[in-house]
Amino acid sequence: MRTDSSPGNLPAREHLPAGSAGTPVLDVVIPVYNEEKDLQPCVVRLHEHLKRTFPYAFRITVADNASTDTTPQVAARLESEIPEVRSFRLEQKGRGRALRTVWSASDAPILAYMDVDLSTDLNALLPLVAPLISGHSDLAIGSRLARSSRVVRGAKREFISRTYNLILRGSLQARFSDAQCGFKAIRRDVAQVLLPLIEDTGWFFDTEMLVLAERAGLRIHEVPVDWVDDPNSTVHIVKTATDDLKGVWRVGRALATGSLPLDRLARPFGDDPRDRDLTDVPKGLARQLVGFCVVGALSTLFYLLLYSGFRSFSGSQIANALALLVSAVANTAANRRLTFGVRGRGSAVRHQAQGLVVFGIGLALTSGSLAALNAATSSPAHSTELAVLIAANLAATVLRFLLFRAWVFPDRRDETAASTVVASHNPASPTYGTTTAAHQQHQHPHQQHPHTPLPQRPNATAPQSPYINYDHNQTNEFRAGEAADRTWGDATMQLQAVRPHDHDPRDTRDAR
């Protein structure tokens, strides 16, 4: 499927409209595991900061994943004392599992998380979420490696962090600067489509989310932060690093084989309606031309090397045919993946067969050129043969691009976008529900559009309902653990098979 023309599940970015409603704009999740000492100071400090600086309604959600100390009691006490605080309990460890479960259930349009030690200066929180509220960006991350960041930490952690980011840049072509900083935010409409594609449930969750978002063309905003290392951190560095490297290998292999349906995350160009109503303008033409030229240049070089090798033991016509055949297969595969963005194995054989037809046209042009050259002179020089072949290939290249674009990889504009999945929660029981966009017309007006009005911070002290409560006649319920394990049925999106290791008894990492 062509990622440049597929509408995906995401609308164009829009500024969340200002207004008043009961839903918080921001839901800050604090994943914890055995943090009975640090949890209360963290929540109180964060709550006071948001009350003083954040202009809209907010919520703080404590995601306790299988703590064995008094952390659940501390979280419950904070929930009873502070109206904006909610607590959520999971019976399995894993920071990624906690974030996916709570984010999937939250009704806030902006979702964020931070570590319980509050190593990041809270003054960066509003700059972190502002680009998401404005519609400029899809995700936002704090960066400790930006030039203007001020970081206090040991040489060991500094070396590990920078080495890990170099590995991501070299292996997964990541462009974001800091994957491990525990200070991130995402728009809910993006999370609803992106989270089901993420397999990891532990510390690699952040990296996998950012890599998939970046590869899908989503916009990631980076905020320089002031960060002070927590000397009492209980993170198992060696085990975490090993698991992260395994995750890099898994994600890299999935991206190389095209098994991830990243085109579901495609957005229209811009938020101006005029951009969506343009007619008779080929989508992605400039990008495709650049990709085709790069692939063509490499293919021509590959073809010339093959021709020179085959020419050493065969005639010019045989060498030309063999070199064209081999390079044509490689050229079609490269253009399919890189130029026209077709992923997966679907229709690969048909594309190669059509590519061979295009190869036949190129063979006729180049063979005709060689025949004309041999008719003109009985023993042409090798350099002359190469010059004639280059000229013939240039003529065939234009025709090849037109055939690829119009016939082999046509633009599928008539594909309808799949319905967006919306997570809901029934406060009466720890269950969640899914509903399609078609069902949303029966909901309350402020629930009909993913970009709900921005509510101002309420003055009332009564706690608000933290989750959307849809009509049970229109939802399919599933248990809270299933939100993290992704075992629920989804009639609106057919996902590729994933293999989450949710029940790995060897997972002894702290989930903070």
Short mmCIF file of C-alpha atoms in Angstrom, two decimals:
data_model
loop_
_atom_site.label_atom_id
_atom_site.label_comp_id
_atom_site.label_asym_id
_atom_site.label_seq_id
_atom_site.Cartn_x
_atom_site.Cartn_y
_atom_site.Cartn_z
CA MET A 1 0.00 0.00 0.00
CA ARG A 2 1.25 3.46 -0.84
CA THR A 3 1.94 5.42 2.33
CA ASP A 4 2.03 8.80 0.58
CA SER A 5 -1.53 8.59 -0.69
CA SER A 6 -3.26 6.43 1.89
CA PRO A 7 -5.51 8.53 4.14
CA GLY A 8 -4.73 6.32 7.13
CA ASN A 9 -6.71 6.71 10.33
CA LEU A 10 -5.53 10.18 11.31
CA PRO A 11 -7.09 13.47 10.26
CA ALA A 12 -5.08 16.59 9.49
CA ARG A 13 -3.53 18.20 12.55
CA GLU A 14 -5.77 20.80 14.14
CA HIS A 15 -5.55 23.08 17.13
CA LEU A 16 -7.72 21.82 19.94
CA PRO A 17 -10.53 24.42 20.10
CA ALA A 18 -10.80 26.46 23.29
CA GLY A 19 -13.98 26.07 25.31
CA SER A 20 -15.35 24.56 28.47
CA ALA A 21 -16.00 20.88 29.06
CA GLY A 22 -15.62 18.34 31.82
CA THR A 23 -12.74 16.41 30.24
CA PRO A 24 -9.20 17.31 31.30
CA VAL A 25 -6.90 18.49 28.53
CA LEU A 26 -3.81 16.81 29.97
CA ASP A 27 -3.45 13.42 31.65
CA VAL A 28 0.00 12.97 33.21
CA VAL A 29 0.76 9.32 33.98
CA ILE A 30 3.33 8.37 36.61
CA PRO A 31 4.24 4.67 36.29
CA VAL A 32 5.49 3.30 39.62
CA TYR A 33 6.76 0.08 41.11
CA ASN A 34 7.53 -0.04 44.85
CA GLU A 35 7.77 3.75 45.21
CA GLU A 36 6.13 4.16 48.62
CA LYS A 37 8.67 6.80 49.69
CA ASP A 38 8.87 8.96 46.56
CA LEU A 39 5.28 8.78 45.29
CA GLN A 40 3.61 11.30 47.60
CA PRO A 41 6.27 14.04 47.31
CA CYS A 42 6.26 13.60 43.53
CA VAL A 43 2.49 13.85 43.13
CA VAL A 44 2.16 16.79 45.51
CA ARG A 45 4.94 18.73 43.78
CA LEU A 46 3.56 17.98 40.31
CA HIS A 47 0.02 18.92 41.35
CA GLU A 48 1.14 22.22 42.83
CA HIS A 49 3.11 23.04 39.69
CA LEU A 50 0.18 22.29 37.37
CA LYS A 51 -2.23 24.26 39.55
CA ARG A 52 0.08 27.25 39.38
CA THR A 53 1.19 27.15 35.72
CA PHE A 54 -1.11 25.02 33.56
CA PRO A 55 -4.09 27.04 32.22
CA TYR A 56 -6.39 24.11 31.47
CA ALA A 57 -7.95 21.21 33.32
CA PHE A 58 -5.58 18.34 34.05
CA ARG A 59 -5.37 14.93 35.68
CA ILE A 60 -2.54 13.03 37.35
CA THR A 61 -2.80 9.25 37.06
CA VAL A 62 -0.64 6.98 39.19
CA ALA A 63 -0.13 3.71 37.30
CA ASP A 64 0.94 1.15 39.88
CA ASN A 65 2.11 -1.99 38.13
CA ALA A 66 2.36 -4.87 40.60
CA SER A 67 3.98 -3.05 43.52
CA THR A 68 4.56 -5.28 46.54
CA ASP A 69 5.01 -2.55 49.16
CA THR A 70 2.52 0.09 50.34
CA THR A 71 2.55 2.01 47.05
CA PRO A 72 -1.10 1.11 46.27
CA GLN A 73 -2.21 2.48 49.64
CA VAL A 74 -0.26 5.71 49.12
CA ALA A 75 -1.83 6.12 45.66
CA ALA A 76 -5.32 5.50 47.03
CA ARG A 77 -4.79 8.08 49.76
CA LEU A 78 -3.61 10.67 47.25
CA GLU A 79 -6.67 9.97 45.09
CA SER A 80 -8.99 10.57 48.03
CA GLU A 81 -7.24 13.79 49.09
CA ILE A 82 -6.57 15.48 45.72
CA PRO A 83 -9.47 15.77 43.23
CA GLU A 84 -7.19 15.80 40.16
CA VAL A 85 -5.39 12.56 41.11
CA ARG A 86 -6.44 9.08 39.99
CA SER A 87 -4.82 5.74 40.77
CA PHE A 88 -4.73 2.67 38.57
CA ARG A 89 -3.53 -0.79 39.56
CA LEU A 90 -2.09 -3.44 37.23
CA GLU A 91 -1.15 -6.91 38.38
CA GLN A 92 1.78 -7.25 35.97
CA LYS A 93 5.04 -5.35 35.78
CA GLY A 94 6.29 -3.32 32.85
CA ARG A 95 6.38 0.43 32.27
CA GLY A 96 5.25 0.04 28.67
CA ARG A 97 2.29 -2.08 29.76
CA ALA A 98 1.27 0.54 32.33
CA LEU A 99 1.48 3.42 29.86
CA ARG A 100 -0.41 1.61 27.11
CA THR A 101 -3.20 0.54 29.49
CA VAL A 102 -3.79 3.96 31.01
CA TRP A 103 -3.31 5.89 27.77
CA SER A 104 -5.74 3.58 25.98
CA ALA A 105 -8.39 4.27 28.62
CA SER A 106 -7.88 7.99 29.10
CA ASP A 107 -10.27 10.53 27.58
CA ALA A 108 -7.81 13.45 27.72
CA PRO A 109 -6.74 14.74 24.28
CA ILE A 110 -3.11 15.11 25.46
CA LEU A 111 -1.39 12.19 27.20
CA ALA A 112 1.97 12.50 28.95
CA TYR A 113 4.15 10.63 31.39
CA MET A 114 7.12 11.33 33.62
CA ASP A 115 9.27 9.37 36.03
CA VAL A 116 8.39 9.43 39.70
CA ASP A 117 11.80 10.84 40.69
CA LEU A 118 11.00 14.09 38.80
CA SER A 119 14.55 14.29 37.49
CA THR A 120 13.29 16.61 34.73
CA ASP A 121 12.60 20.25 35.60
CA LEU A 122 8.82 20.72 35.58
CA ASN A 123 9.14 24.06 33.80
CA ALA A 124 9.53 22.04 30.60
CA LEU A 125 6.06 20.47 30.93
CA LEU A 126 4.06 23.30 29.36
CA PRO A 127 6.51 23.67 26.41
CA LEU A 128 6.27 19.90 26.00
CA VAL A 129 2.49 19.76 25.54
CA ALA A 130 1.90 23.15 23.87
CA PRO A 131 2.83 21.93 20.33
CA LEU A 132 0.40 19.04 20.76
CA ILE A 133 -2.43 21.32 21.86
CA SER A 134 -1.77 23.67 18.95
CA GLY A 135 -1.83 20.81 16.45
CA HIS A 136 1.73 21.46 15.30
CA SER A 137 3.13 18.10 16.43
CA ASP A 138 1.97 14.56 17.14
CA LEU A 139 4.44 13.59 19.86
CA ALA A 140 6.79 15.55 22.11
CA ILE A 141 9.85 14.39 24.04
CA GLY A 142 12.24 15.93 26.49
CA SER A 143 15.84 15.84 25.34
CA ARG A 144 18.83 15.78 27.65
CA LEU A 145 21.20 15.80 24.67
CA ALA A 146 20.14 19.12 23.15
CA ARG A 147 22.75 21.88 23.15
CA SER A 148 20.78 24.07 25.54
CA SER A 149 19.94 21.25 27.98
CA ARG A 150 21.60 21.28 31.38
CA VAL A 151 22.24 17.79 32.74
CA VAL A 152 23.81 16.60 35.96
CA ARG A 153 24.68 12.90 35.91
CA GLY A 154 27.60 10.52 36.13
CA ALA A 155 29.96 9.68 33.29
CA LYS A 156 28.69 6.07 33.15
CA ARG A 157 25.07 7.01 32.47
CA GLU A 158 26.16 9.74 30.07
CA PHE A 159 28.20 7.24 28.06
CA ILE A 160 25.39 4.64 28.01
CA SER A 161 22.79 7.19 26.93
CA ARG A 162 24.86 8.62 24.09
CA THR A 163 25.97 5.15 22.93
CA TYR A 164 22.37 3.95 22.83
CA ASN A 165 21.28 6.91 20.75
CA LEU A 166 24.18 6.35 18.36
CA ILE A 167 23.02 2.75 17.97
CA LEU A 168 19.50 3.95 17.16
CA ARG A 169 20.81 6.41 14.58
CA GLY A 170 23.04 3.84 12.94
CA SER A 171 20.65 0.87 12.93
CA LEU A 172 17.15 2.37 12.74
CA GLN A 173 18.04 5.75 11.17
CA ALA A 174 16.42 7.53 14.15
CA ARG A 175 16.61 11.32 14.03
CA PHE A 176 15.32 12.14 17.51
CA SER A 177 18.09 12.87 19.97
CA ASP A 178 17.01 11.23 23.24
CA ALA A 179 14.91 8.07 23.38
CA GLN A 180 15.28 7.28 27.07
CA CYS A 181 14.31 10.51 28.80
CA GLY A 182 11.26 9.78 30.97
CA PHE A 183 9.40 12.89 29.86
CA LYS A 184 7.12 12.43 26.84
CA ALA A 185 3.67 13.34 25.53
CA ILE A 186 1.40 12.23 22.70
CA ARG A 187 -1.94 13.26 21.23
CA ARG A 188 -4.72 10.81 22.04
CA ASP A 189 -5.87 10.47 18.43
CA VAL A 190 -2.33 9.41 17.52
CA ALA A 191 -2.04 7.06 20.50
CA GLN A 192 -5.24 5.23 19.56
CA VAL A 193 -3.69 4.12 16.26
CA LEU A 194 -0.03 3.89 17.28
CA LEU A 195 -0.27 1.93 20.55
CA PRO A 196 -1.67 -1.30 19.01
CA LEU A 197 1.42 -1.47 16.80
CA ILE A 198 3.86 -1.41 19.74
CA GLU A 199 4.93 -4.83 20.99
CA ASP A 200 7.24 -4.05 23.90
CA THR A 201 5.79 -3.79 27.41
CA GLY A 202 8.93 -2.71 29.25
CA TRP A 203 11.60 -0.04 28.94
CA PHE A 204 11.95 -0.30 25.15
CA PHE A 205 8.33 0.89 24.80
CA ASP A 206 9.45 4.54 24.43
CA THR A 207 11.99 3.79 21.72
CA GLU A 208 9.62 1.60 19.73
CA MET A 209 6.91 4.25 19.90
CA LEU A 210 9.24 6.98 18.65
CA VAL A 211 10.79 4.87 15.86
CA LEU A 212 7.40 3.80 14.49
CA ALA A 213 6.04 7.34 14.73
CA GLU A 214 9.06 8.79 12.93
CA ARG A 215 8.99 6.14 10.20
CA ALA A 216 5.27 6.82 9.68
CA GLY A 217 5.99 10.50 9.08
CA LEU A 218 4.53 11.82 12.32
CA ARG A 219 5.99 15.02 13.73
CA ILE A 220 8.06 14.70 16.91
CA HIS A 221 8.79 17.89 18.87
CA GLU A 222 11.86 18.00 21.11
CA VAL A 223 12.17 20.18 24.21
CA PRO A 224 15.55 20.84 25.86
CA VAL A 225 15.29 19.99 29.55
CA ASP A 226 17.22 20.50 32.74
CA TRP A 227 17.78 17.09 34.23
CA VAL A 228 19.39 15.86 37.46
CA ASP A 229 20.24 12.18 37.80
CA ASP A 230 18.60 10.28 40.63
CA PRO A 231 21.44 8.55 42.54
CA ASN A 232 18.96 6.12 44.13
CA SER A 233 17.59 4.82 40.83
CA THR A 234 17.03 1.05 40.85
CA VAL A 235 17.09 0.56 37.08
CA HIS A 236 19.01 -2.58 36.09
CA ILE A 237 21.29 -1.03 33.48
CA VAL A 238 22.81 -4.22 32.01
CA LYS A 239 19.52 -6.09 31.66
CA THR A 240 17.75 -3.00 30.32
CA ALA A 241 20.50 -2.44 27.76
CA THR A 242 20.33 -6.09 26.65
CA ASP A 243 16.55 -5.98 26.24
CA ASP A 244 16.82 -2.68 24.37
CA LEU A 245 19.28 -4.19 21.88
CA LYS A 246 16.91 -7.11 21.34
CA GLY A 247 14.14 -4.60 20.71
CA VAL A 248 16.28 -2.72 18.21
CA TRP A 249 16.88 -5.95 16.29
CA ARG A 250 13.18 -6.88 16.34
CA VAL A 251 11.95 -3.47 15.19
CA GLY A 252 14.68 -3.19 12.57
CA ARG A 253 13.72 -6.58 11.13
CA ALA A 254 10.02 -5.63 11.07
CA LEU A 255 10.79 -2.37 9.28
CA ALA A 256 13.03 -4.13 6.76
CA THR A 257 10.38 -6.72 5.90
CA GLY A 258 7.56 -4.17 5.80
CA SER A 259 5.39 -6.15 8.24
CA LEU A 260 4.26 -3.04 10.16
CA PRO A 261 1.19 -1.24 8.71
CA LEU A 262 2.60 2.23 9.26
CA ASP A 263 0.36 3.70 6.56
CA ARG A 264 -2.44 3.69 9.14
CA LEU A 265 -0.66 6.66 10.70
CA ALA A 266 -0.67 8.75 7.52
CA ARG A 267 -2.02 12.28 7.76
CA PRO A 268 -3.25 14.61 5.00
CA PHE A 269 -0.90 17.40 4.02
CA GLY A 270 -1.41 20.40 6.29
CA ASP A 271 -4.59 21.53 8.02
CA ASP A 272 -5.78 23.93 5.30
CA PRO A 273 -8.93 22.57 3.60
CA ARG A 274 -7.57 23.83 0.29
CA ASP A 275 -4.75 21.32 0.59
CA ARG A 276 -7.29 18.48 0.74
CA ASP A 277 -9.37 19.68 -2.20
CA LEU A 278 -6.58 19.97 -4.76
CA THR A 279 -7.30 18.07 -7.97
CA ASP A 280 -5.13 16.91 -10.86
CA VAL A 281 -1.97 17.24 -8.77
CA PRO A 282 -0.05 13.96 -8.37
CA LYS A 283 0.53 13.24 -4.69
CA GLY A 284 4.13 12.64 -3.69
CA LEU A 285 5.45 13.26 -7.20
CA ALA A 286 8.51 15.22 -6.09
CA ARG A 287 9.48 12.64 -3.50
CA GLN A 288 8.94 9.80 -5.94
CA LEU A 289 11.08 11.50 -8.59
CA VAL A 290 13.93 11.91 -6.13
CA GLY A 291 13.64 8.31 -4.98
CA PHE A 292 13.41 7.03 -8.54
CA CYS A 293 16.48 9.01 -9.60
CA VAL A 294 18.52 7.71 -6.67
CA VAL A 295 17.46 4.11 -7.31
CA GLY A 296 18.01 4.59 -11.04
CA ALA A 297 21.53 5.92 -10.55
CA LEU A 298 22.46 3.00 -8.32
CA SER A 299 20.78 0.54 -10.69
CA THR A 300 22.68 1.98 -13.67
CA LEU A 301 25.97 1.61 -11.83
CA PHE A 302 25.01 -1.92 -10.86
CA TYR A 303 24.01 -2.67 -14.46
CA LEU A 304 27.30 -1.37 -15.86
CA LEU A 305 29.31 -3.46 -13.41
CA LEU A 306 27.30 -6.52 -14.32
CA TYR A 307 27.67 -5.82 -18.04
CA SER A 308 31.43 -5.45 -17.74
CA GLY A 309 31.60 -8.74 -15.85
CA PHE A 310 29.38 -10.66 -18.25
CA ARG A 311 31.15 -9.11 -21.27
CA SER A 312 34.39 -10.75 -20.25
CA PHE A 313 33.08 -14.19 -21.21
CA SER A 314 30.14 -13.51 -23.58
CA GLY A 315 29.05 -11.34 -26.45
CA SER A 316 27.62 -7.87 -26.03
CA GLN A 317 23.97 -8.88 -26.61
CA ILE A 318 24.08 -11.73 -24.08
CA ALA A 319 25.96 -9.60 -21.54
CA ASN A 320 23.45 -6.78 -21.98
CA ALA A 321 20.45 -9.13 -21.54
CA LEU A 322 21.84 -10.78 -18.41
CA ALA A 323 22.89 -7.49 -16.83
CA LEU A 324 19.50 -5.94 -17.58
CA LEU A 325 17.62 -8.92 -16.17
CA VAL A 326 19.47 -8.99 -12.85
CA SER A 327 19.45 -5.22 -12.42
CA ALA A 328 15.75 -5.02 -13.41
CA VAL A 329 14.71 -7.36 -10.58
CA ALA A 330 16.75 -5.34 -8.09
CA ASN A 331 15.44 -2.06 -9.53
CA THR A 332 11.79 -3.11 -9.25
CA ALA A 333 12.26 -4.29 -5.66
CA ALA A 334 14.04 -1.06 -4.67
CA ASN A 335 11.48 1.20 -6.35
CA ARG A 336 8.63 -0.78 -4.86
CA ARG A 337 9.90 -0.24 -1.32
CA LEU A 338 11.75 3.07 -1.44
CA THR A 339 10.14 5.11 -4.22
CA PHE A 340 6.49 4.09 -4.05
CA GLY A 341 6.35 3.02 -0.40
CA VAL A 342 4.83 -0.43 -0.97
CA ARG A 343 5.50 -2.62 2.08
CA GLY A 344 4.92 -6.29 2.69
CA ARG A 345 4.86 -9.25 0.34
CA GLY A 346 1.40 -8.66 -1.08
CA SER A 347 1.39 -8.46 -4.91
CA ALA A 348 5.20 -8.71 -4.93
CA VAL A 349 5.15 -11.40 -7.63
CA ARG A 350 2.75 -9.38 -9.79
CA HIS A 351 4.90 -6.28 -9.40
CA GLN A 352 8.01 -8.20 -10.46
CA ALA A 353 6.15 -9.62 -13.47
CA GLN A 354 5.07 -6.14 -14.52
CA GLY A 355 8.60 -4.95 -13.88
CA LEU A 356 9.87 -7.59 -16.29
CA VAL A 357 7.56 -6.20 -18.95
CA VAL A 358 9.10 -2.80 -18.36
CA PHE A 359 12.48 -4.54 -18.50
CA GLY A 360 11.52 -5.95 -21.91
CA ILE A 361 10.89 -2.44 -23.19
CA GLY A 362 14.26 -1.32 -21.87
CA LEU A 363 15.90 -4.36 -23.40
CA ALA A 364 14.39 -3.54 -26.78
CA LEU A 365 15.71 0.02 -26.59
CA THR A 366 19.21 -0.92 -25.48
CA SER A 367 19.47 -3.93 -27.80
CA GLY A 368 18.29 -1.80 -30.71
CA SER A 369 20.95 0.75 -29.85
CA LEU A 370 23.65 -1.91 -29.78
CA ALA A 371 22.39 -3.37 -33.07
CA ALA A 372 22.55 0.07 -34.66
CA LEU A 373 26.08 0.55 -33.30
CA ASN A 374 27.24 -2.82 -34.64
CA ALA A 375 25.69 -2.01 -38.01
CA ALA A 376 27.61 1.25 -38.11
CA THR A 377 30.99 -0.29 -37.20
CA SER A 378 32.12 -3.91 -37.11
CA SER A 379 34.24 -3.69 -33.93
CA PRO A 380 33.18 -0.77 -31.70
CA ALA A 381 35.34 0.14 -28.74
CA HIS A 382 34.15 -0.88 -25.27
CA SER A 383 33.89 2.76 -24.20
CA THR A 384 31.70 3.47 -27.20
CA GLU A 385 29.39 0.60 -26.27
CA LEU A 386 29.08 1.96 -22.74
CA ALA A 387 28.28 5.47 -24.00
CA VAL A 388 25.55 4.15 -26.31
CA LEU A 389 24.08 2.02 -23.53
CA ILE A 390 24.04 4.98 -21.12
CA ALA A 391 22.17 7.11 -23.65
CA ALA A 392 19.69 4.31 -24.33
CA ASN A 393 19.14 3.75 -20.61
CA LEU A 394 18.47 7.43 -20.05
CA ALA A 395 15.75 7.30 -22.70
CA ALA A 396 14.28 4.16 -21.16
CA THR A 397 14.38 5.63 -17.66
CA VAL A 398 11.71 8.23 -18.37
CA LEU A 399 9.40 5.62 -19.83
CA ARG A 400 10.14 3.26 -16.92
CA PHE A 401 9.12 5.86 -14.34
CA LEU A 402 5.87 6.62 -16.13
CA LEU A 403 5.01 2.93 -16.40
CA PHE A 404 5.90 2.29 -12.77
CA ARG A 405 3.76 5.16 -11.56
CA ALA A 406 0.75 4.62 -13.81
CA TRP A 407 0.72 0.84 -14.21
CA VAL A 408 2.93 -1.13 -11.80
CA PHE A 409 2.37 0.96 -8.65
CA PRO A 410 -0.77 3.03 -9.38
CA ASP A 411 -2.05 5.55 -6.87
CA ARG A 412 -4.90 3.96 -4.88
CA ARG A 413 -6.92 7.00 -3.95
CA ASP A 414 -10.25 5.24 -3.66
CA GLU A 415 -9.35 3.27 -0.59
CA THR A 416 -11.53 4.21 2.34
CA ALA A 417 -9.96 4.94 5.68
CA ALA A 418 -10.56 2.42 8.43
CA SER A 419 -12.61 3.53 11.41
CA THR A 420 -10.71 4.84 14.41
CA VAL A 421 -10.80 2.78 17.57
CA VAL A 422 -11.74 4.73 20.69
CA ALA A 423 -11.02 3.27 24.11
CA SER A 424 -13.55 3.74 26.87
CA HIS A 425 -13.82 2.86 30.53
CA ASN A 426 -16.71 2.01 32.76
CA PRO A 427 -15.97 3.34 36.25
CA ALA A 428 -18.22 0.69 37.73
CA SER A 429 -15.87 -2.12 36.74
CA PRO A 430 -12.28 -2.40 35.45
CA THR A 431 -13.37 -2.94 31.87
CA TYR A 432 -12.76 -1.04 28.71
CA GLY A 433 -14.67 -0.79 25.47
CA THR A 434 -14.08 -0.05 21.83
CA THR A 435 -16.34 1.82 19.48
CA THR A 436 -16.10 2.84 15.85
CA ALA A 437 -16.39 6.33 14.44
CA ALA A 438 -19.85 5.47 13.10
CA HIS A 439 -21.06 4.91 16.64
CA GLN A 440 -19.76 8.22 17.90
CA GLN A 441 -22.68 10.11 16.41
CA HIS A 442 -24.83 8.68 19.22
CA GLN A 443 -22.57 10.06 21.91
CA HIS A 444 -22.58 13.41 23.60
CA PRO A 445 -21.62 16.33 21.36
CA HIS A 446 -18.22 16.84 22.91
CA GLN A 447 -17.36 13.19 22.21
CA GLN A 448 -18.11 13.22 18.50
CA HIS A 449 -14.76 14.62 17.39
CA PRO A 450 -11.31 13.52 18.56
CA HIS A 451 -10.35 17.16 19.11
CA THR A 452 -12.64 18.09 21.98
CA PRO A 453 -12.77 21.70 23.26
CA LEU A 454 -10.10 22.67 25.74
CA PRO A 455 -11.72 22.87 29.16
CA GLN A 456 -10.54 25.50 31.58
CA ARG A 457 -9.41 24.26 34.96
CA PRO A 458 -12.54 23.79 37.09
CA ASN A 459 -12.94 25.48 40.45
CA ALA A 460 -15.06 22.71 41.88
CA THR A 461 -13.30 20.23 44.14
CA ALA A 462 -15.48 17.27 43.27
CA PRO A 463 -13.55 14.65 41.30
CA GLN A 464 -14.39 14.33 37.66
CA SER A 465 -15.03 11.07 35.86
CA PRO A 466 -11.63 10.19 34.38
CA TYR A 467 -12.90 8.11 31.51
CA ILE A 468 -15.51 8.24 28.78
CA ASN A 469 -18.55 6.11 29.57
CA TYR A 470 -20.12 4.98 26.34
CA ASP A 471 -23.45 3.21 25.95
CA HIS A 472 -22.86 -0.48 26.62
CA ASN A 473 -25.12 -1.38 23.71
CA GLN A 474 -22.52 0.11 21.39
CA THR A 475 -19.30 -1.12 22.95
CA ASN A 476 -17.47 -4.40 23.29
CA GLU A 477 -16.00 -4.69 26.77
CA PHE A 478 -12.72 -6.31 27.71
CA ARG A 479 -10.74 -6.56 30.90
CA ALA A 480 -8.13 -4.04 31.98
CA GLY A 481 -5.24 -6.45 31.51
CA GLU A 482 -6.34 -7.06 27.94
CA ALA A 483 -5.75 -3.40 27.09
CA ALA A 484 -2.06 -3.94 27.67
CA ASP A 485 -1.90 -7.44 26.26
CA ARG A 486 -3.89 -6.50 23.12
CA THR A 487 -5.98 -9.65 23.18
CA TRP A 488 -9.30 -7.96 22.44
CA GLY A 489 -11.02 -8.32 19.10
CA ASP A 490 -10.99 -5.36 16.74
CA ALA A 491 -13.42 -5.35 13.86
CA THR A 492 -12.21 -2.04 12.45
CA MET A 493 -8.49 -2.65 11.95
CA GLN A 494 -6.77 -5.84 10.83
CA LEU A 495 -3.39 -5.73 12.53
CA GLN A 496 -0.32 -7.74 11.62
CA ALA A 497 0.48 -10.50 14.07
CA VAL A 498 2.63 -9.43 16.98
CA ARG A 499 4.30 -11.44 19.66
CA PRO A 500 4.19 -9.53 22.95
CA HIS A 501 6.11 -11.12 25.81
CA ASP A 502 3.58 -10.07 28.40
CA HIS A 503 3.93 -13.07 30.65
CA ASP A 504 7.67 -13.51 30.69
CA PRO A 505 8.55 -14.69 34.24
CA ARG A 506 12.11 -13.53 33.65
CA ASP A 507 11.04 -9.89 33.51
CA THR A 508 12.42 -8.68 36.84
CA ARG A 509 13.07 -5.11 35.87
CA ASP A 510 11.68 -2.30 37.95
CA ALA A 511 8.76 -0.77 36.09
CA ARG A 512 9.40 2.78 37.08
#
